[in-house]
Short mmCIF file of C-alpha atoms and ligand atoms in Angstrom, two decimals:
data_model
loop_
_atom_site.label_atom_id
_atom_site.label_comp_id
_atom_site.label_asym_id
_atom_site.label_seq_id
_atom_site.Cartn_x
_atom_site.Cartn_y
_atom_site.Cartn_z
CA UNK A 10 140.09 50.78 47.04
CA UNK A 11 139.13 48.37 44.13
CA UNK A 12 139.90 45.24 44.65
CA UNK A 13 143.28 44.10 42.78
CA UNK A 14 144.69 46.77 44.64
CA UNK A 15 144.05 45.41 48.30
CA UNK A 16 147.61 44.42 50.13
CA UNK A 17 148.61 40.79 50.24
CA UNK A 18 149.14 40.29 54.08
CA UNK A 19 152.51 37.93 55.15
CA UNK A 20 151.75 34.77 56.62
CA UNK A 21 152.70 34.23 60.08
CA UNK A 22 154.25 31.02 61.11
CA UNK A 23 152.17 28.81 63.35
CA UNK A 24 154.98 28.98 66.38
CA UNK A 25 155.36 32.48 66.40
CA UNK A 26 151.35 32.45 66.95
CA UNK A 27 151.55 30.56 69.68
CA UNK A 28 154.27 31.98 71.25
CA UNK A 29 152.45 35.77 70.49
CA UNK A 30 148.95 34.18 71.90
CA UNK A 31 150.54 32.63 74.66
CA UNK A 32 151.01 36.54 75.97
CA UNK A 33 147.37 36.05 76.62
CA UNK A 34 145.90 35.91 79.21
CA UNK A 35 143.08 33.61 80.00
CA UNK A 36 140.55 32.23 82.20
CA UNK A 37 140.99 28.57 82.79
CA UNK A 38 137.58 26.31 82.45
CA UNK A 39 137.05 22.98 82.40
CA UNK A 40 133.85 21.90 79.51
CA UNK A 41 131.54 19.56 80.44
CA UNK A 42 128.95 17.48 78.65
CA UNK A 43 126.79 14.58 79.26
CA UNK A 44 123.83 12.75 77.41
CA UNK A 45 123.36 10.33 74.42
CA UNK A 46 126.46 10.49 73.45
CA UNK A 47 128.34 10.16 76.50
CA UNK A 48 129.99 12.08 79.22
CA UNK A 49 133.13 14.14 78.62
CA UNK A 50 135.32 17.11 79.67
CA UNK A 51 138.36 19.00 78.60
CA UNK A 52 140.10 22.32 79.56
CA UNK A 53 139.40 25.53 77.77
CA UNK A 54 141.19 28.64 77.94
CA UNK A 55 139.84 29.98 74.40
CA UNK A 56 136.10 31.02 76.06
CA UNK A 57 134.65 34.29 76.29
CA UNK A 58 131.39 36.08 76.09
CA UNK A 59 129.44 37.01 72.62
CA UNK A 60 126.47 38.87 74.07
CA UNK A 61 123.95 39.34 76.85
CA UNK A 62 121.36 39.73 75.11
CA UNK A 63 120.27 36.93 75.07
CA UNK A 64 123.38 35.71 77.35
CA UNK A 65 125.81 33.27 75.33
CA UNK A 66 129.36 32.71 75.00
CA UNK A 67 131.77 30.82 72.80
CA UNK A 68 133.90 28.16 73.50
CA UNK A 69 136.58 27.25 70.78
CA UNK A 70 136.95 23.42 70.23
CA UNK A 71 139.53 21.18 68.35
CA UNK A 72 138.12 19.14 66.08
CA UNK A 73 140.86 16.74 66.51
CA UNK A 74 140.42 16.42 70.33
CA UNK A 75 138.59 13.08 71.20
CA UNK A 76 135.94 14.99 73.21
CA UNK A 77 135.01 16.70 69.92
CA UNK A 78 132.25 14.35 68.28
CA UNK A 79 130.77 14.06 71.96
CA UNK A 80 130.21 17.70 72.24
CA UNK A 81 128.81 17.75 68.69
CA UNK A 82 126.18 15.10 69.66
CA UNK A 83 125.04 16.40 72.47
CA UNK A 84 124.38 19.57 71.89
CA UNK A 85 124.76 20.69 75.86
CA UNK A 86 127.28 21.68 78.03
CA UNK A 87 128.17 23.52 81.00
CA UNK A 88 131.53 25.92 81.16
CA UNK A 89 132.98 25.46 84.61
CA UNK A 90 135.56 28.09 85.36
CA UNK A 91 138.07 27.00 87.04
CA UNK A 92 139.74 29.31 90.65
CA UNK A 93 143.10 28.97 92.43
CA UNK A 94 143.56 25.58 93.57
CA UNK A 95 142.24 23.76 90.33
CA UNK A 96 145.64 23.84 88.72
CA UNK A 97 146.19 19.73 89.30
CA UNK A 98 142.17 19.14 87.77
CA UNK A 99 143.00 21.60 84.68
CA UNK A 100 145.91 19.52 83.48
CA UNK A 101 144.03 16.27 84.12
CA UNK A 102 141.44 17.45 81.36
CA UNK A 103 143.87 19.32 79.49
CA UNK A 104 145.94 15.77 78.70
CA UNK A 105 145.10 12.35 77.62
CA UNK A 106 143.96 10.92 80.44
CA UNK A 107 140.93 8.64 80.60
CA UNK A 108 137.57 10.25 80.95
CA UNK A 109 136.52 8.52 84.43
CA UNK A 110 139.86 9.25 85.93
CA UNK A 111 139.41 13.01 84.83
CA UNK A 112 135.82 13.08 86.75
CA UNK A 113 136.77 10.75 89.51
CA UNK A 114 139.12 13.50 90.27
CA UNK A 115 136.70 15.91 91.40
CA UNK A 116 132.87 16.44 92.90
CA UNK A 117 130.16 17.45 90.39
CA UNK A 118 126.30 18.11 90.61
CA UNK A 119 124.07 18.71 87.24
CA UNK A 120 121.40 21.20 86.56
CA UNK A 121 118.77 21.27 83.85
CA UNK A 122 121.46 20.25 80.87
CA UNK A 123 122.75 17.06 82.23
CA UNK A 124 126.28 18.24 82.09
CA UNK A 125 128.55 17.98 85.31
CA UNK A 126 129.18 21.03 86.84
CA UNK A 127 131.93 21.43 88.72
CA UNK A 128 131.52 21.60 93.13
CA UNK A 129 134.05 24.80 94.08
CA UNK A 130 134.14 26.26 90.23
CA UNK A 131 134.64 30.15 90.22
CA UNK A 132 131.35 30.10 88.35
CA UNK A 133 129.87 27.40 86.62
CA UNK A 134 127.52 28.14 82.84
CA UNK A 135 124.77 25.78 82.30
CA UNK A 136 124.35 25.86 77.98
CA UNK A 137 123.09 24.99 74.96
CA UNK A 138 125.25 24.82 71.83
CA UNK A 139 122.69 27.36 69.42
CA UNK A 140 125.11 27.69 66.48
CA UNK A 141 128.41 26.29 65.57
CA UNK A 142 130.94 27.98 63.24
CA UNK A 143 133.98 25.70 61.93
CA UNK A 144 137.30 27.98 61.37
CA UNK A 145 140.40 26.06 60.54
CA UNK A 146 140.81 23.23 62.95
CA UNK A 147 137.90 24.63 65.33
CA UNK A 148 134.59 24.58 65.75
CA UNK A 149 133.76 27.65 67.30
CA UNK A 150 130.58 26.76 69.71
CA UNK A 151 127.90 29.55 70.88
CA UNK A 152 126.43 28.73 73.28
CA UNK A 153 123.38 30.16 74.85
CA UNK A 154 123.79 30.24 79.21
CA UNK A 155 120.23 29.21 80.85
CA UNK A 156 121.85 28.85 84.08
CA UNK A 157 124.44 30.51 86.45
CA UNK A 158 126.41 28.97 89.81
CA UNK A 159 128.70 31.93 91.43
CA UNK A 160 131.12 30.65 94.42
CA UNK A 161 132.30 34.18 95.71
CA UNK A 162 134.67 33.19 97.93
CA UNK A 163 137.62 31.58 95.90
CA UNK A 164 139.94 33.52 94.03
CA UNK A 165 140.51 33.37 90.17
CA UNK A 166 143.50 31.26 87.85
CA UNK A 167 144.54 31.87 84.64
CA UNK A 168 146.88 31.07 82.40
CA UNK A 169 149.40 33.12 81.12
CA UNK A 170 152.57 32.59 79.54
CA UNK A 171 152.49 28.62 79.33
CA UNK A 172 151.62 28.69 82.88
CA UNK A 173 149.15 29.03 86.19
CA UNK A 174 148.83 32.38 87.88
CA UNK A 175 146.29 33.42 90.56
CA UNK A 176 144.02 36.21 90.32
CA UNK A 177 143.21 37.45 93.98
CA UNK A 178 139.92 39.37 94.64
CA UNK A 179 140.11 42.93 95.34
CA UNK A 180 139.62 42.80 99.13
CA UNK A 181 141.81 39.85 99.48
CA UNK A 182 145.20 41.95 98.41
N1 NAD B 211 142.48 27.15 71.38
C1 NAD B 211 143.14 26.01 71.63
O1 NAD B 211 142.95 24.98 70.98
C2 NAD B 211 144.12 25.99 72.74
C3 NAD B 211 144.26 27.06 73.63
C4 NAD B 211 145.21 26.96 74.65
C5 NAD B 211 146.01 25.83 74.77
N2 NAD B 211 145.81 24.82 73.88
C6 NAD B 211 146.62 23.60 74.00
O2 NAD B 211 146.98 23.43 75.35
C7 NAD B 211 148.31 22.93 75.45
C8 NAD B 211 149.12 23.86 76.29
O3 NAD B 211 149.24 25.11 75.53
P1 NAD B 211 150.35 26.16 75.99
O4 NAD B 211 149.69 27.49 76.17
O5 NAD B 211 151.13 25.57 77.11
O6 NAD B 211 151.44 26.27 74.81
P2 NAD B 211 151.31 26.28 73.24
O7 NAD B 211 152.58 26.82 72.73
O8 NAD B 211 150.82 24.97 72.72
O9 NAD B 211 150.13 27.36 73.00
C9 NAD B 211 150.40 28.75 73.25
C10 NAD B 211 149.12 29.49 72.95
O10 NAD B 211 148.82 29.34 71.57
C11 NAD B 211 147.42 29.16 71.39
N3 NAD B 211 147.22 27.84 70.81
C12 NAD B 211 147.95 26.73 71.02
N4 NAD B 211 147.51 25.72 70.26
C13 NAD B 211 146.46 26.20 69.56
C14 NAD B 211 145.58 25.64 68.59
N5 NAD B 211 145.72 24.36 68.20
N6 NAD B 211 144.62 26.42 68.08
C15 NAD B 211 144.49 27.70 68.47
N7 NAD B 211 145.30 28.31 69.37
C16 NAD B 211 146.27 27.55 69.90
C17 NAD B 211 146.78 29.27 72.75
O11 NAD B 211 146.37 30.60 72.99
C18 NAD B 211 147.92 28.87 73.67
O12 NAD B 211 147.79 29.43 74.98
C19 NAD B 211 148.82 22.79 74.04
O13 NAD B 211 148.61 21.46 73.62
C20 NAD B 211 147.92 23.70 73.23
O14 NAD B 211 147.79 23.24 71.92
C21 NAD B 211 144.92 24.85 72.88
C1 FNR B 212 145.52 25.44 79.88
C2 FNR B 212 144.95 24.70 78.69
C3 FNR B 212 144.09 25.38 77.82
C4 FNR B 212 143.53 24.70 76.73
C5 FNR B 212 143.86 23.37 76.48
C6 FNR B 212 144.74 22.69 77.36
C7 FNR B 212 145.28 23.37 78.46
C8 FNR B 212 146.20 22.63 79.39
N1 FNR B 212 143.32 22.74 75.38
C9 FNR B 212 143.68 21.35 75.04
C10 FNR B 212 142.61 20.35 75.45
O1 FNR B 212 142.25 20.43 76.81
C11 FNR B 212 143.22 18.96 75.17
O2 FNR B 212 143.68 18.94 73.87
C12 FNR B 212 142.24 17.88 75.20
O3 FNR B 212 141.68 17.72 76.43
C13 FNR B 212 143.08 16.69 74.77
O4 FNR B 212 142.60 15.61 75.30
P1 FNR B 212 141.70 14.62 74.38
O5 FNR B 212 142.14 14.80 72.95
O6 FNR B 212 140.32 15.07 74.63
O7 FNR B 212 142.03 13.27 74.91
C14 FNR B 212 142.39 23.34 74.59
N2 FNR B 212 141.77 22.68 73.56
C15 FNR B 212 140.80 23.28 72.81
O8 FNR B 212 140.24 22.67 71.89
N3 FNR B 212 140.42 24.57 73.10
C16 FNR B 212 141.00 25.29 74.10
O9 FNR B 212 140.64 26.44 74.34
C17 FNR B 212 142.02 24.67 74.86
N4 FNR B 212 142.65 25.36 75.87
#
């Protein structure tokens, strides 16, 4: 097909793509970072995995969120993912509320990035930011995993139609 005669698409309004992509659903994480820059966290359900080999994943990040130039600085982060029970903690970092009284919320250890992972997390990603693409309003951030904490025992949330659900493990139904 040459190229005057590809279709014009319609634009889609920006509500109806939320209300489409709020169908959904996600896995609910809470980023991390901390180093020269500072320490800082938010909630993430746009994350996902790129490719294992080597392991990395992308995390999609607002450029108008106030965490934003802190995660460009530093370069590191760590992708907790959050299970049932983290509901209050998830809209603590997923609002405006002052950094230390996000983390003061909560028990955290580090590992070889400096960022704060998260004591009780589903599964916590320890990264480094390799390549950044911007896209609209987002930087899209792949990240590179270097190390992995798995907590077995706690069953999964995500979110799903503007709200929390729980995902309960297979011998647990
Ligand atoms: N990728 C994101 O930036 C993203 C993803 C999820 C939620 N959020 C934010 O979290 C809050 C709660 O969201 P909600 O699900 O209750 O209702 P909502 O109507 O704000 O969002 C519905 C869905 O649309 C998508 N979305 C919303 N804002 C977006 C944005 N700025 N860029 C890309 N995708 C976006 C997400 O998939 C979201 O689940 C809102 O402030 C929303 O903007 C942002
Ligand atoms: C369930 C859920 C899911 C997401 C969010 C929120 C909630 C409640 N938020 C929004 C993000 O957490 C929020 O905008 C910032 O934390 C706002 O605070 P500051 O601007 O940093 O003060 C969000 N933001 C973002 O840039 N990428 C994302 O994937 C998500 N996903």
């Amino acid at each position: 097909m040459s190229v005057h005669e590809l279709p014009v698409l319609p634009a889609v309004e920006r509500d109806a793509f939320r209300n489409a992509m709020a169908c959904l659903g996600a896995a609910v994480n809470i980023i991390t970072t901390d180093g020269p820059a500072g320490r800082a966290g938010f909630t993430a359900s746009a994350v996902c995995s790129v490719t294992d080999s080597p392991p990395t994943l992308l995390v999609c990040l607002n450029r108008s969120a106030s965490v934003w130039p802190i995660f460009r600085d530093n370069g590191y982060l760590c992708v907790n993912t959050l299970a049932a029970g983290h509901e209050e903690l998830s809209t603590l970092f997923g609002g405006k509320t002052p950094m230390a009284d996000r983390f003061a919320a909560a028990d955290w250890h580090t590992l070889a990035s400096g960022s704060p992972l998260l004591d009780g997390a589903l599964v916590s990603f320890d990264c480094k930011v390799a390549q950044v693409v911007s896209v609209g309003t987002h930087d899209i951030l792949f990240c590179e995993v270097h190390a992995l904490v798995r907590n077995d025992e706690t069953h999964g949330l995500a979110w799903f139609d503007r709200g929390y659900h729980h995902l309960l493990r297979q011998d647990a139904r």
